[in-house]
CSV table of C-alpha atoms in Angstrom, one decimal:
chain,number,residue,atom,x,y,z
A,81,UNK,CA,47.5,-5.0,-15.1
A,82,UNK,CA,49.0,-1.8,-16.4
A,83,UNK,CA,49.9,1.1,-14.1
A,84,UNK,CA,46.8,3.0,-15.5
A,85,UNK,CA,44.6,0.0,-14.7
A,86,UNK,CA,46.0,-0.3,-11.2
A,87,UNK,CA,45.4,3.4,-10.6
A,88,UNK,CA,41.8,3.0,-11.8
A,89,UNK,CA,41.3,0.1,-9.5
A,90,UNK,CA,42.5,2.1,-6.5
A,91,UNK,CA,40.3,5.0,-7.5
A,92,UNK,CA,37.2,2.8,-7.8
A,93,UNK,CA,38.0,1.2,-4.4
A,94,UNK,CA,38.3,4.7,-2.8
A,95,UNK,CA,35.1,5.9,-4.5
A,96,UNK,CA,33.1,3.0,-3.0
A,97,UNK,CA,34.2,4.0,0.5
A,98,UNK,CA,34.2,7.7,0.2
A,99,UNK,CA,31.2,8.4,-2.0
A,100,UNK,CA,28.4,7.8,0.5
A,101,UNK,CA,29.7,10.0,3.3
A,102,UNK,CA,30.7,12.7,0.8
A,103,UNK,CA,27.2,12.6,-0.6
A,104,UNK,CA,25.6,12.8,2.8
A,105,UNK,CA,27.7,15.9,3.7
A,106,UNK,CA,26.8,17.6,0.4
A,107,UNK,CA,23.1,16.9,0.8
A,108,UNK,CA,23.2,19.2,3.8
A,109,UNK,CA,24.7,22.1,2.0
A,110,UNK,CA,23.8,21.8,-1.7
A,111,UNK,CA,20.4,22.4,-3.4
A,112,UNK,CA,18.7,19.5,-5.0
A,113,UNK,CA,19.7,20.7,-8.5
A,114,UNK,CA,23.4,21.1,-7.5
A,115,UNK,CA,23.3,17.6,-5.9
A,116,UNK,CA,21.9,16.2,-9.2
A,117,UNK,CA,24.8,17.7,-11.1
A,118,UNK,CA,27.3,16.3,-8.7
A,119,UNK,CA,25.7,12.8,-9.1
A,120,UNK,CA,25.7,13.2,-12.9
A,121,UNK,CA,29.5,13.9,-12.9
A,122,UNK,CA,30.0,10.9,-10.6
A,123,UNK,CA,28.0,8.6,-13.0
A,124,UNK,CA,30.3,9.7,-15.9
A,125,UNK,CA,33.4,8.9,-13.9
A,126,UNK,CA,31.9,5.5,-12.9
A,127,UNK,CA,31.9,4.2,-16.4
A,128,UNK,CA,35.5,5.3,-17.0
A,129,UNK,CA,36.7,3.6,-13.8
A,130,UNK,CA,34.8,0.4,-14.1
A,131,UNK,CA,36.7,-0.8,-17.2
A,132,UNK,CA,39.6,-1.9,-15.0
A,133,UNK,CA,38.2,-1.4,-11.5
A,134,UNK,CA,38.9,-4.9,-10.2
A,135,UNK,CA,41.6,-6.0,-7.9
A,136,UNK,CA,43.9,-8.5,-9.8
A,137,UNK,CA,46.5,-10.4,-7.8
A,138,UNK,CA,50.1,-9.7,-8.7
A,139,UNK,CA,51.5,-12.4,-10.9
A,140,UNK,CA,53.8,-14.9,-9.1
A,141,UNK,CA,56.6,-17.0,-10.7
A,142,UNK,CA,55.6,-20.5,-11.5
A,143,UNK,CA,57.9,-23.5,-12.1
A,144,UNK,CA,56.7,-25.4,-15.1
A,145,UNK,CA,56.4,-29.2,-14.6
A,146,UNK,CA,59.4,-31.1,-16.1
A,147,UNK,CA,57.3,-32.8,-18.7
A,148,UNK,CA,56.3,-29.5,-20.2
A,149,UNK,CA,59.9,-28.4,-20.3
A,150,UNK,CA,60.8,-31.7,-22.1
A,151,UNK,CA,58.1,-31.2,-24.7
A,152,UNK,CA,59.3,-27.7,-25.3
A,153,UNK,CA,62.8,-28.9,-25.9
A,154,UNK,CA,61.5,-31.5,-28.4
A,155,UNK,CA,59.4,-29.0,-30.2
A,156,UNK,CA,62.4,-26.6,-30.4
A,157,UNK,CA,63.9,-29.0,-33.0
A,158,UNK,CA,61.0,-27.9,-35.3
A,159,UNK,CA,60.6,-24.4,-34.0
A,160,UNK,CA,63.7,-23.0,-32.2
A,161,UNK,CA,61.7,-20.1,-30.7
A,162,UNK,CA,60.1,-22.6,-28.3
A,163,UNK,CA,63.3,-23.6,-26.6
A,164,UNK,CA,62.8,-23.3,-22.8
A,165,UNK,CA,65.6,-20.9,-22.0
A,166,UNK,CA,65.7,-19.4,-18.5
A,167,UNK,CA,64.4,-16.1,-19.8
A,168,UNK,CA,61.4,-17.8,-21.5
A,169,UNK,CA,60.5,-19.8,-18.4
A,170,UNK,CA,60.4,-16.7,-16.3
A,171,UNK,CA,57.4,-15.3,-18.3
A,172,UNK,CA,55.2,-18.2,-17.2
A,173,UNK,CA,53.3,-17.3,-14.1
A,174,UNK,CA,50.4,-18.9,-12.2
A,175,UNK,CA,46.9,-17.5,-13.0
A,176,UNK,CA,44.5,-16.4,-10.3
A,177,UNK,CA,40.9,-15.1,-10.8
A,178,UNK,CA,40.5,-11.3,-10.4
A,179,UNK,CA,39.0,-10.3,-7.1
A,180,UNK,CA,36.3,-7.6,-6.9
A,181,UNK,CA,36.0,-6.4,-3.4
A,182,UNK,CA,32.9,-4.3,-4.2
A,183,UNK,CA,30.2,-6.7,-2.9
A,184,UNK,CA,32.2,-7.2,0.3
A,185,UNK,CA,32.5,-3.5,0.9
A,186,UNK,CA,28.8,-3.0,0.2
A,187,UNK,CA,28.0,-5.8,2.7
A,188,UNK,CA,30.3,-4.3,5.3
A,189,UNK,CA,28.8,-0.8,4.8
A,190,UNK,CA,25.3,-2.1,5.5
A,191,UNK,CA,26.0,-4.3,8.5
A,192,UNK,CA,25.3,-1.7,11.2
A,193,UNK,CA,21.8,-0.9,10.0
A,194,UNK,CA,20.8,-4.5,9.1
A,195,UNK,CA,22.5,-6.5,11.9
A,196,UNK,CA,23.8,-4.4,14.8
A,197,UNK,CA,20.7,-2.2,14.9
A,198,UNK,CA,18.5,-5.4,15.0
A,199,UNK,CA,15.4,-4.0,13.2
A,200,UNK,CA,12.0,-5.6,13.5
A,201,UNK,CA,10.8,-4.5,10.1
A,202,UNK,CA,12.7,-3.8,6.8
A,203,UNK,CA,11.1,-1.6,4.1
A,204,UNK,CA,12.4,-2.1,0.6
A,205,UNK,CA,11.6,1.0,-1.4
A,206,UNK,CA,12.9,2.5,-4.7
A,207,UNK,CA,13.2,6.1,-3.4
A,208,UNK,CA,11.5,8.8,-1.4
A,209,UNK,CA,10.4,11.5,-3.8
A,210,UNK,CA,7.3,13.6,-4.3
A,211,UNK,CA,4.5,11.2,-5.0
A,212,UNK,CA,1.5,9.3,-3.6
A,213,UNK,CA,3.2,5.9,-3.2
A,214,UNK,CA,6.1,7.6,-1.4
A,215,UNK,CA,3.7,9.3,0.9
A,216,UNK,CA,2.2,5.9,1.6
A,217,UNK,CA,5.7,4.7,2.5
A,218,UNK,CA,6.0,7.5,5.0
A,219,UNK,CA,2.6,6.5,6.6
A,220,UNK,CA,3.7,2.9,7.0
A,221,UNK,CA,7.1,3.8,8.5
A,222,UNK,CA,5.6,6.5,10.8
A,223,UNK,CA,3.0,3.9,12.1
A,224,UNK,CA,5.8,1.4,12.9
A,225,UNK,CA,7.9,4.0,14.7
A,226,UNK,CA,4.8,5.1,16.6
A,227,UNK,CA,4.2,1.5,17.8
A,228,UNK,CA,7.8,1.0,18.9
A,229,UNK,CA,8.8,-1.1,16.0
A,230,UNK,CA,12.5,-0.7,15.0
A,231,UNK,CA,12.6,0.0,11.3
A,232,UNK,CA,15.3,0.0,8.6
A,233,UNK,CA,14.4,1.6,5.3
A,234,UNK,CA,16.4,0.4,2.3
A,235,UNK,CA,16.4,2.7,-0.7
A,236,UNK,CA,17.3,0.5,-3.7
A,237,UNK,CA,17.7,3.0,-6.5
A,238,UNK,CA,20.7,5.2,-7.2
A,239,UNK,CA,18.7,8.4,-7.2
A,240,UNK,CA,18.2,11.5,-5.0
A,241,UNK,CA,15.5,11.1,-2.4
A,242,UNK,CA,14.5,14.5,-1.2
A,243,UNK,CA,11.9,13.1,1.3
A,244,UNK,CA,14.3,11.1,3.4
A,245,UNK,CA,14.3,14.0,5.9
A,246,UNK,CA,10.5,13.3,6.5
A,247,UNK,CA,11.3,9.9,8.0
A,248,UNK,CA,11.1,9.7,11.9
A,249,UNK,CA,14.5,10.4,13.4
A,250,UNK,CA,14.8,6.9,15.0
A,251,UNK,CA,14.5,5.1,11.7
A,252,UNK,CA,17.6,3.8,10.1
A,253,UNK,CA,18.1,4.5,6.4
A,254,UNK,CA,20.3,2.5,4.0
A,255,UNK,CA,20.9,4.1,0.6
A,256,UNK,CA,21.6,0.7,-0.9
A,257,UNK,CA,21.3,2.0,-4.5
A,258,UNK,CA,23.9,4.7,-3.9
A,259,UNK,CA,26.3,2.4,-1.9
A,260,UNK,CA,26.2,-0.3,-4.6
A,261,UNK,CA,26.1,1.9,-7.7
A,262,UNK,CA,29.3,0.4,-9.0
A,263,UNK,CA,28.1,-3.2,-8.8
A,264,UNK,CA,26.2,-5.3,-11.2
A,265,UNK,CA,22.5,-6.2,-10.7
A,266,UNK,CA,23.3,-9.8,-9.6
A,267,UNK,CA,25.9,-8.7,-7.1
A,268,UNK,CA,23.4,-6.2,-5.6
A,269,UNK,CA,20.7,-8.9,-5.4
A,270,UNK,CA,23.0,-11.4,-3.7
A,271,UNK,CA,24.3,-8.9,-1.1
A,272,UNK,CA,20.8,-7.7,-0.3
A,273,UNK,CA,19.7,-11.4,0.1
A,274,UNK,CA,22.5,-12.1,2.4
A,275,UNK,CA,21.7,-9.1,4.6
A,276,UNK,CA,18.0,-9.9,4.8
A,277,UNK,CA,18.8,-13.5,5.7
A,278,UNK,CA,21.1,-12.5,8.5
A,279,UNK,CA,18.9,-9.6,9.6
A,280,UNK,CA,16.9,-10.3,12.8
A,281,UNK,CA,13.8,-8.6,11.3
A,282,UNK,CA,11.0,-11.1,10.7
A,283,UNK,CA,8.9,-8.8,8.5
A,284,UNK,CA,9.8,-7.3,5.1
A,285,UNK,CA,7.6,-4.9,3.2
A,286,UNK,CA,8.2,-4.3,-0.5
A,287,UNK,CA,6.8,-1.1,-2.0
A,288,UNK,CA,7.5,-0.4,-5.7
A,289,UNK,CA,11.1,-1.6,-5.6
A,290,UNK,CA,12.2,-3.4,-8.8
A,291,UNK,CA,15.2,-4.9,-7.0
A,292,UNK,CA,13.1,-6.2,-4.2
A,293,UNK,CA,10.5,-7.8,-6.6
A,294,UNK,CA,13.3,-9.5,-8.5
A,295,UNK,CA,14.7,-10.8,-5.2
A,296,UNK,CA,11.3,-12.1,-4.2
A,297,UNK,CA,10.9,-13.9,-7.5
A,298,UNK,CA,14.3,-15.6,-7.4
A,299,UNK,CA,14.8,-16.1,-3.6
A,300,UNK,CA,11.4,-15.9,-2.0
A,301,UNK,CA,11.4,-19.5,-1.0
A,302,UNK,CA,14.7,-19.1,0.7
A,303,UNK,CA,13.6,-16.1,2.7
A,304,UNK,CA,10.3,-17.6,3.8
A,305,UNK,CA,12.0,-20.9,4.8
A,306,UNK,CA,14.2,-18.8,7.2
A,307,UNK,CA,11.0,-17.4,8.8
A,308,UNK,CA,10.7,-14.1,7.0
A,309,UNK,CA,7.1,-12.7,6.5
A,310,UNK,CA,7.1,-10.8,3.3
A,311,UNK,CA,4.4,-8.2,2.5
A,312,UNK,CA,4.1,-6.2,-0.7
A,313,UNK,CA,2.0,-3.1,-1.7
A,314,UNK,CA,0.5,-2.7,-5.1
A,315,UNK,CA,-1.7,0.2,-6.2
A,316,UNK,CA,-2.6,-0.1,-9.9
A,317,UNK,CA,-1.4,-1.4,-13.2
A,318,UNK,CA,0.7,0.7,-15.5
A,319,UNK,CA,0.2,0.9,-19.3
A,320,UNK,CA,3.1,1.0,-21.8
A,321,UNK,CA,3.2,3.1,-25.0
A,322,UNK,CA,1.0,0.5,-26.7
A,323,UNK,CA,-1.6,0.5,-23.9
A,324,UNK,CA,-0.5,-2.9,-22.8
A,325,UNK,CA,-0.8,-3.7,-19.1
A,326,UNK,CA,2.5,-3.8,-17.3
A,327,UNK,CA,4.0,-3.1,-13.8
A,328,UNK,CA,4.9,-5.1,-10.7
A,329,UNK,CA,1.5,-6.7,-10.3
A,330,UNK,CA,1.6,-7.9,-13.9
A,331,UNK,CA,5.2,-8.9,-14.2
A,332,UNK,CA,6.1,-10.3,-10.8
A,333,UNK,CA,3.0,-11.1,-8.8
A,334,UNK,CA,1.7,-14.1,-10.8
A,335,UNK,CA,5.1,-15.9,-10.3
A,336,UNK,CA,5.8,-14.8,-6.7
A,337,UNK,CA,2.6,-14.3,-4.8
A,338,UNK,CA,3.0,-17.7,-3.1
A,339,UNK,CA,5.9,-16.3,-1.1
A,340,UNK,CA,3.9,-13.4,0.4
A,341,UNK,CA,2.4,-13.2,3.8
A,342,UNK,CA,0.2,-10.4,2.7
A,343,UNK,CA,-0.7,-8.3,-0.4
A,344,UNK,CA,-1.7,-4.7,0.5
A,345,UNK,CA,-3.3,-1.9,-1.5
A,346,UNK,CA,-4.7,1.5,-0.9
A,347,UNK,CA,-7.9,0.5,-2.8
A,348,UNK,CA,-9.9,-2.7,-2.9
A,349,UNK,CA,-10.9,-2.4,-6.6
A,350,UNK,CA,-7.4,-3.3,-7.7
A,351,UNK,CA,-7.2,-6.2,-5.3
A,352,UNK,CA,-10.5,-7.6,-6.6
A,353,UNK,CA,-9.1,-7.3,-10.2
A,354,UNK,CA,-6.0,-9.2,-9.2
A,355,UNK,CA,-8.1,-11.9,-7.5
A,356,UNK,CA,-10.3,-12.4,-10.6
A,357,UNK,CA,-7.5,-12.4,-13.2
A,358,UNK,CA,-4.7,-14.3,-11.4
A,359,UNK,CA,-6.7,-16.4,-8.8
A,360,UNK,CA,-4.7,-15.1,-5.9
A,361,UNK,CA,-6.5,-16.1,-2.6
A,362,UNK,CA,-8.6,-13.2,-1.2
A,363,UNK,CA,-7.5,-14.0,2.3
A,364,UNK,CA,-4.0,-12.9,1.3
A,365,UNK,CA,-5.2,-9.4,0.3
A,366,UNK,CA,-5.8,-6.4,2.6
A,367,UNK,CA,-7.3,-3.1,1.6
A,368,UNK,CA,-5.5,-0.4,3.6
A,369,UNK,CA,-6.9,3.1,3.0
A,370,UNK,CA,-4.2,5.8,3.5
A,371,UNK,CA,-4.9,8.6,6.1
A,372,UNK,CA,-5.4,12.1,4.9
A,373,UNK,CA,-2.9,14.8,5.9
A,374,UNK,CA,-3.9,17.0,8.8
A,375,UNK,CA,-4.2,20.7,7.9
A,376,UNK,CA,-6.6,23.5,8.3
A,377,UNK,CA,-9.6,23.6,6.0
A,378,UNK,CA,-9.4,26.1,3.1
A,379,UNK,CA,-12.8,27.4,2.0
A,380,UNK,CA,-13.1,27.3,-1.8
A,381,UNK,CA,-13.9,30.5,-3.6
A,382,UNK,CA,-17.0,31.1,-5.6
A,383,UNK,CA,-14.9,32.2,-8.6
A,384,UNK,CA,-14.0,30.3,-11.7
A,385,UNK,CA,-10.4,29.2,-11.1
A,386,UNK,CA,-9.9,25.4,-11.4
A,387,UNK,CA,-6.9,23.6,-9.9
A,388,UNK,CA,-5.1,20.8,-11.7
A,389,UNK,CA,-2.2,19.4,-9.7
A,390,UNK,CA,-0.4,16.3,-10.9
A,391,UNK,CA,2.8,15.2,-12.6
A,392,UNK,CA,2.3,16.3,-16.3
A,393,UNK,CA,2.8,12.8,-17.8
A,394,UNK,CA,0.9,10.6,-20.2
A,395,UNK,CA,-0.8,8.8,-17.3
A,396,UNK,CA,-2.4,12.1,-16.2
A,397,UNK,CA,-3.6,12.9,-19.7
A,398,UNK,CA,-2.6,16.5,-20.2
A,399,UNK,CA,-4.0,16.2,-23.7
A,400,UNK,CA,-7.4,15.8,-22.2
A,401,UNK,CA,-6.8,18.8,-19.9
A,402,UNK,CA,-6.0,20.8,-23.0
A,403,UNK,CA,-9.3,19.8,-24.6
A,404,UNK,CA,-11.3,20.6,-21.4
A,405,UNK,CA,-9.7,24.0,-21.1
A,406,UNK,CA,-10.4,24.6,-24.8
A,407,UNK,CA,-14.1,23.7,-24.2
A,408,UNK,CA,-14.4,26.0,-21.2
A,409,UNK,CA,-12.8,29.4,-22.1
A,410,UNK,CA,-14.8,31.1,-19.3
A,411,UNK,CA,-12.8,29.3,-16.6
A,412,UNK,CA,-9.2,29.7,-15.6
A,413,UNK,CA,-7.1,26.6,-15.2
A,414,UNK,CA,-4.0,26.8,-12.9
A,415,UNK,CA,-1.8,23.8,-13.6
A,416,UNK,CA,0.8,22.7,-11.0
A,417,UNK,CA,3.2,19.8,-11.6
A,418,UNK,CA,6.5,18.7,-12.9
A,419,UNK,CA,6.6,18.0,-16.6
A,420,UNK,CA,7.6,14.5,-17.7
A,421,UNK,CA,10.1,14.4,-20.5
A,422,UNK,CA,7.5,12.7,-22.7
A,423,UNK,CA,5.3,15.8,-22.5
A,424,UNK,CA,7.9,18.5,-22.9
A,425,UNK,CA,7.2,18.9,-26.6
A,426,UNK,CA,4.0,19.6,-28.3
A,427,UNK,CA,1.8,18.9,-25.3
A,428,UNK,CA,3.4,21.6,-23.2
A,429,UNK,CA,3.4,24.1,-26.0
A,430,UNK,CA,-0.3,23.5,-26.7
A,431,UNK,CA,-1.2,24.2,-23.0
A,432,UNK,CA,1.0,27.4,-23.0
A,433,UNK,CA,-0.9,28.7,-26.0
A,434,UNK,CA,-4.3,28.7,-24.3
A,435,UNK,CA,-5.1,32.0,-22.7
A,436,UNK,CA,-7.0,30.4,-19.8
A,437,UNK,CA,-4.2,28.0,-18.8
A,438,UNK,CA,-1.3,28.9,-16.5
A,439,UNK,CA,1.5,26.5,-16.0
A,440,UNK,CA,3.3,26.9,-12.6
A,441,UNK,CA,5.7,23.9,-12.6
A,442,UNK,CA,6.5,21.6,-9.7
A,443,UNK,CA,5.0,22.1,-6.3
A,444,UNK,CA,6.1,20.7,-2.9
A,445,UNK,CA,2.9,20.8,-0.9
A,446,UNK,CA,-0.7,20.6,-1.9
A,447,UNK,CA,-1.7,22.1,1.5
A,448,UNK,CA,0.3,25.2,0.5
A,449,UNK,CA,-1.7,25.5,-2.8
A,450,UNK,CA,-5.0,25.0,-1.0
A,451,UNK,CA,-4.3,27.6,1.6
A,452,UNK,CA,-4.1,30.2,-1.0
A,453,UNK,CA,-7.9,30.0,-1.1
A,454,UNK,CA,-8.4,31.1,-4.7
A,455,UNK,CA,-9.5,27.7,-6.2
A,456,UNK,CA,-13.1,26.8,-6.8
A,457,UNK,CA,-12.5,23.1,-7.4
A,458,UNK,CA,-10.0,20.3,-8.3
A,459,UNK,CA,-9.9,18.7,-11.7
A,460,UNK,CA,-8.3,15.2,-11.9
A,461,UNK,CA,-7.9,13.5,-15.3
A,462,UNK,CA,-5.8,10.4,-14.8
A,463,UNK,CA,-5.9,7.5,-17.3
A,464,UNK,CA,-5.3,4.9,-14.6
A,465,UNK,CA,-4.6,5.1,-10.9
A,466,UNK,CA,-5.1,3.6,-7.4
A,467,UNK,CA,-6.9,5.8,-4.9
A,468,UNK,CA,-4.9,9.1,-5.4
A,469,UNK,CA,-3.9,10.9,-2.3
A,470,UNK,CA,-4.5,14.2,-3.9
A,471,UNK,CA,-8.3,13.5,-3.7
A,472,UNK,CA,-8.0,13.1,0.0
A,473,UNK,CA,-6.0,16.3,0.4
A,474,UNK,CA,-8.4,18.2,-1.8
A,475,UNK,CA,-11.4,17.0,0.3
A,476,UNK,CA,-9.6,17.9,3.5
A,477,UNK,CA,-9.1,21.4,2.0
A,478,UNK,CA,-12.9,21.7,1.3
A,479,UNK,CA,-12.5,21.5,-2.5
A,480,UNK,CA,-15.2,19.8,-4.7
A,481,UNK,CA,-13.7,17.3,-7.2
A,482,UNK,CA,-14.4,16.2,-10.7
A,483,UNK,CA,-12.6,13.0,-11.6
A,484,UNK,CA,-12.9,9.9,-13.8
A,485,UNK,CA,-14.0,6.4,-12.6
A,486,UNK,CA,-10.6,4.7,-12.9
A,487,UNK,CA,-8.8,2.5,-10.3
A,488,UNK,CA,-10.2,2.9,-6.8
A,489,UNK,CA,-11.5,6.5,-7.3
A,490,UNK,CA,-15.1,5.4,-7.1
A,491,UNK,CA,-14.4,4.0,-3.6
A,492,UNK,CA,-14.2,7.6,-2.5
A,493,UNK,CA,-15.9,9.7,-5.1
A,494,UNK,CA,-19.5,9.1,-6.2
A,495,UNK,CA,-22.7,11.1,-6.7
A,496,UNK,CA,-22.9,11.8,-3.0
A,497,UNK,CA,-19.3,12.9,-2.4
A,498,UNK,CA,-18.2,14.5,-5.7
A,499,UNK,CA,-18.6,14.6,-9.5
A,500,UNK,CA,-17.6,11.3,-11.0
A,501,UNK,CA,-17.4,10.9,-14.8
A,502,UNK,CA,-16.9,7.7,-16.8
A,503,UNK,CA,-13.5,6.1,-17.3
A,504,UNK,CA,-13.6,6.9,-21.0
A,505,UNK,CA,-15.3,10.3,-20.6
A,506,UNK,CA,-14.4,12.9,-23.2
A,507,UNK,CA,-13.7,16.6,-22.8
A,508,UNK,CA,-17.4,17.4,-23.3
A,509,UNK,CA,-18.5,15.1,-20.3
A,510,UNK,CA,-15.8,16.7,-18.1
A,511,UNK,CA,-16.9,20.2,-19.1
A,512,UNK,CA,-20.6,19.4,-18.2
A,513,UNK,CA,-19.5,18.0,-14.8
A,514,UNK,CA,-17.4,21.1,-14.1
A,515,UNK,CA,-20.3,23.4,-15.1
A,516,UNK,CA,-22.7,21.4,-12.9
A,517,UNK,CA,-20.3,21.6,-9.9
A,518,UNK,CA,-19.6,25.3,-10.2
A,519,UNK,CA,-23.2,26.2,-11.2
A,520,UNK,CA,-24.9,24.6,-8.2
A,521,UNK,CA,-23.1,25.8,-5.1
A,522,UNK,CA,-25.7,24.4,-2.7
A,523,UNK,CA,-25.5,20.9,-4.1
A,524,UNK,CA,-21.7,21.1,-4.4
A,525,UNK,CA,-21.4,22.1,-0.8
A,526,UNK,CA,-23.6,19.2,0.3
A,527,UNK,CA,-21.4,16.7,-1.6
A,528,UNK,CA,-18.2,18.2,-0.1
A,529,UNK,CA,-19.7,17.8,3.3
A,530,UNK,CA,-20.4,14.2,2.7
A,531,UNK,CA,-16.9,13.6,1.3
A,532,UNK,CA,-15.4,15.2,4.4
A,533,UNK,CA,-17.5,12.9,6.6
A,534,UNK,CA,-16.2,9.9,4.7
A,535,UNK,CA,-12.7,11.2,5.0
A,536,UNK,CA,-12.9,11.6,8.8
A,537,UNK,CA,-14.5,8.2,9.3
A,538,UNK,CA,-12.4,6.1,7.0
A,539,UNK,CA,-9.2,8.0,6.3
A,540,UNK,CA,-8.1,9.1,9.8
A,541,UNK,CA,-4.9,8.0,11.4
A,542,UNK,CA,-6.7,5.7,13.9
A,543,UNK,CA,-8.6,3.9,11.1
A,544,UNK,CA,-5.3,3.4,9.3
A,545,UNK,CA,-3.6,2.0,12.4
A,546,UNK,CA,-6.5,-0.3,13.2
A,547,UNK,CA,-6.5,-1.6,9.6
A,548,UNK,CA,-2.8,-2.3,9.7
A,549,UNK,CA,-3.1,-4.1,13.0
A,550,UNK,CA,-5.7,-6.4,11.4
A,551,UNK,CA,-3.1,-7.7,8.9
A,552,UNK,CA,-1.9,-11.1,10.2
A,553,UNK,CA,1.7,-10.9,11.5
A,554,UNK,CA,2.3,-7.4,10.2
A,555,UNK,CA,2.6,-5.5,13.5
A,556,UNK,CA,3.3,-6.5,17.1
A,557,UNK,CA,0.1,-6.8,19.2
A,558,UNK,CA,-2.0,-7.2,16.0
A,559,UNK,CA,-3.6,-10.2,14.5
A,560,UNK,CA,-1.5,-13.3,14.7
A,561,UNK,CA,-0.3,-14.9,11.4
A,562,UNK,CA,-2.4,-18.0,11.9
A,563,UNK,CA,-5.6,-15.8,12.1
A,564,UNK,CA,-7.0,-15.0,8.7
A,565,UNK,CA,-8.5,-11.7,7.9
A,566,UNK,CA,-10.1,-11.5,4.5
A,567,UNK,CA,-10.2,-8.5,2.2
A,568,UNK,CA,-13.4,-6.6,2.5
A,569,UNK,CA,-15.1,-6.4,-1.0
A,570,UNK,CA,-18.4,-4.8,-0.2
A,571,UNK,CA,-19.2,-1.6,-2.1
A,572,UNK,CA,-18.1,1.5,-0.2
A,573,UNK,CA,-20.9,4.0,0.4
A,574,UNK,CA,-20.6,7.7,1.2
């Protein structure tokens, strides 16, 4: 290897060791935007270093066998340049395969949290960012910590996770994606497999991690043979640009469900769909309603300001929001949410042009929005979903809700608890539901009251804890693995 290559190899080796602690220190002093810029610079350097970032053994002299020397002498009668002079024989060396220490360094860097800490439960998650699924991760981890279960959370993507500081202090966190960001996918899978096999934890919970689903598909039998109980959470299908169903439940579940000890979801509608289309046994499935956040009730105003709070992405249908706002010029729409790159063009410009729409950008806390006390209701326009946490938070804040009948929304919202429109409802149907909600304050107040009663009864922390303990083998002191608890499929009433 050239001198330049050897320097790159040394730099790559140093980066694998120094990058995680440096990142951890910077996270405490830099803003999220500054941290993202630092990571972007590191990603650019990574590609440059990786070209020769392997450790290659130094060549060692090799004595050629006598028969090869004799053949070279014979061939030299035809081609004199092949004569085996002492100088020529010195250029022949033994070849050894290059050695990449990256997987070994990743393994060693994770040993303390997987082996020495001896966790009872390992969560495999992509990240901890702002989102409903991420909030669900926090609920699960908090419950385990509350019950004395030792937890290791493994973050499998190489991204910033601003919600890591929301995890309980006693929980161990492994930023696996960041530690192994210089390795290939197969190396990361094999290192994670080795760590899980050697880890004392008997329970593994997969929540939206691509790496974890790939591991389950390829090595699920190996893990279960070693006595691991693997649980996975799914919430809804995704749709690609051609409206074709995709996502973990579509791509991985049909080929890997047989390795699972339990399939969890925040709504029973999606579990029923999976059972009907893929034939997965219902006794494997468990509906687990997430608890609502605890905060003071905010009394909605009697005005005409409508709150729309979601990520501005194709899934949330900002184009439909535009049409609804266009149909209701007498109402003010305040829009909170980070803009997806796919919607930063014409969609965003159209919304900005409407005089009754105000775009406020990303928000950190729905509770903080609700406490402002100036909103008359929440409008939700998602194309597909599970049971969105924002509906629970809006109900806890005392806001009436207009939403479409997609995913598990109808398990919470119906004619008794809110204003539910059809899954394919157009802007006119949404507009009529909004006028009905804001034009009949007495009826709307009654529906909000019923929604809050359902929230208290079914979405409290105690109900969540009891439901989790009924999942066979999931928590200590709960239902034993040999006891079967079937998914409840009866309609949910208000």
